[in-house]
Amino acid sequence: MATQTGKQSLWQQYKTPILLLGGIAIGSLIGVISPGLGQTLKPIGDIFLNLLFTIVVPLVFVSIACAVGSMANMNRLGKILGGTVAVFLGTGAVAAACVLVWVNLFSPSAGTNIQLAAAEVGEAQTAAQMIVGSLTVSDFPELWSKSHMLPLIIFAIIMGFCVASCGGENSPVGKLLANLNDIIMKFVGVIMTIAPLGLGAYFANLIGEFGPQLLSDYGRSMVVYYPLCLLYVVIFFPLYALFAGGKPALNRMLKYIFTPAVTAFATQSSAATLPVNKEACDAIGVPKDVSDLVLPMGCTMHMDGSVLSSIVKIAFLFGIFDMPFTGVGTYAMAIAVAILSAFVLSGAPGGGLVGEMLIVSMFGFPAEAFPLIATLGFLFDPAATCLNAAGDTIASMMVTRLVEGKNWLEKKTVPGGRSEAPRV
């Protein structure tokens, strides 16, 4: 009976990626065996993608406004928030720099020969255009378009701060946003129930039209991405812990990081890992007010693994559309877009769809590029979430260093004054 329960638990944890990969595999097989039948399934894939497109805008606005609006009751909000943003941006920049080196050594699109008919690449925006022309819109209705993601994000952040200053999460609007956020995530869950069918139909058409070469392209990207994640964990997680508090912090990190990492990999959800991360931070000795702010923000904003995957996706698309992924301007734009796209990810499985839409929009890729990197997102998600969520605990340690100094572990060794923290 215990074995059966264990199998059920394993199925529940991995159900989403198994079903998605199963749908893709079956659809690809249909496209290989019967290209004509595969192309007739295109409307089903289009319906699924259109549903995703329509939920993106309300998801971004409500989730960000709700998260920012609930921050008002922190005594040290200003200092902690500043340290949190600095850590998130700093580790994201490190991750971006590492992956830029990596994709130039091992191209994720090497040997690809995908040609998407009727797909023309628009002109990518310069840094000045992104700053001046992409951060705002001239009319309120223009906010509610997936083509204007950055103005929507900025508007949602400002809205959240205003809600926080007028009662926060306990105000009528705060409660409304929280309820809307729950409803939207339920809506996303409903859409994701048909994801295996939708992606299967999409791939049946894609393989039927363009051939099985696509599968080897995705396999190449996974071979590039997963070893990169492993190297990042082995090299930079210990360095971050040493910065947070020297050898004592490193020892604590190594002792308590395993459970959050495994939980994140299994559930593929930063939100689902939040309680385990909280236990790990308590055991390590991170102050409660730091972990209470950093961990929830980390669910949607601290996305080192997603930054790694974003630039792999960008490099992949550059290769697919036969564009040179070179130059300081291109790299700077890739880092900026990767960090910004990672910041708008939700804690739910598949939340990277928002960031992938931003990538396509900011670089001027055609709409046909979105399903390609969306599929990569599903394949990359376990490792990306593992880095994201496990990194939240380490980020909390680094923010504590910025707020309380390097010797914070000596000031507060463990909760309750015990000499040894309980195991998570």
mmCIF file of C-alpha atoms in Angstrom, residues 61-62 64-70 140 144 151-166 168 171 173-174 176-177:
data_model
loop_
_atom_site.group_PDB
_atom_site.id
_atom_site.type_symbol
_atom_site.label_atom_id
_atom_site.label_comp_id
_atom_site.label_asym_id
_atom_site.label_seq_id
_atom_site.Cartn_x
_atom_site.Cartn_y
_atom_site.Cartn_z
ATOM 1 C CA PHE A 61 -1.599 42.986 -13.914
ATOM 2 C CA VAL A 62 -3.422 41.260 -11.064
ATOM 3 C CA ILE A 64 1.935 42.055 -9.684
ATOM 4 C CA ALA A 65 -0.531 44.573 -8.208
ATOM 5 C CA CYS A 66 -1.592 42.013 -5.598
ATOM 6 C CA ALA A 67 1.997 41.138 -4.636
ATOM 7 C CA VAL A 68 3.141 44.767 -4.285
ATOM 8 C CA GLY A 69 -0.071 45.836 -2.569
ATOM 9 C CA SER A 70 0.419 43.321 0.245
ATOM 10 C CA PHE A 140 -5.171 53.686 -21.105
ATOM 11 C CA TRP A 144 -4.538 45.906 -22.048
ATOM 12 C CA PRO A 151 3.944 49.496 -19.576
ATOM 13 C CA LEU A 152 1.458 47.080 -18.033
ATOM 14 C CA ILE A 153 4.055 45.847 -15.528
ATOM 15 C CA ILE A 154 4.995 49.398 -14.522
ATOM 16 C CA PHE A 155 1.332 50.356 -14.170
ATOM 17 C CA ALA A 156 0.680 47.280 -12.019
ATOM 18 C CA ILE A 157 3.647 48.054 -9.737
ATOM 19 C CA ILE A 158 2.484 51.651 -9.218
ATOM 20 C CA MET A 159 -1.050 50.405 -8.612
ATOM 21 C CA GLY A 160 0.278 47.967 -6.023
ATOM 22 C CA PHE A 161 2.137 50.683 -4.124
ATOM 23 C CA CYS A 162 -1.006 52.826 -4.095
ATOM 24 C CA VAL A 163 -3.041 49.918 -2.738
ATOM 25 C CA ALA A 164 -0.387 49.325 -0.087
ATOM 26 C CA SER A 165 -0.586 52.960 1.023
ATOM 27 C CA CYS A 166 -4.395 52.806 1.287
ATOM 28 C CA GLY A 168 -2.891 47.094 1.690
ATOM 29 C CA SER A 171 -8.430 47.091 2.105
ATOM 30 C CA VAL A 173 -9.301 46.686 -3.269
ATOM 31 C CA GLY A 174 -6.538 44.564 -1.721
ATOM 32 C CA LEU A 176 -10.492 42.141 -4.476
ATOM 33 C CA LEU A 177 -7.044 41.796 -6.065
#
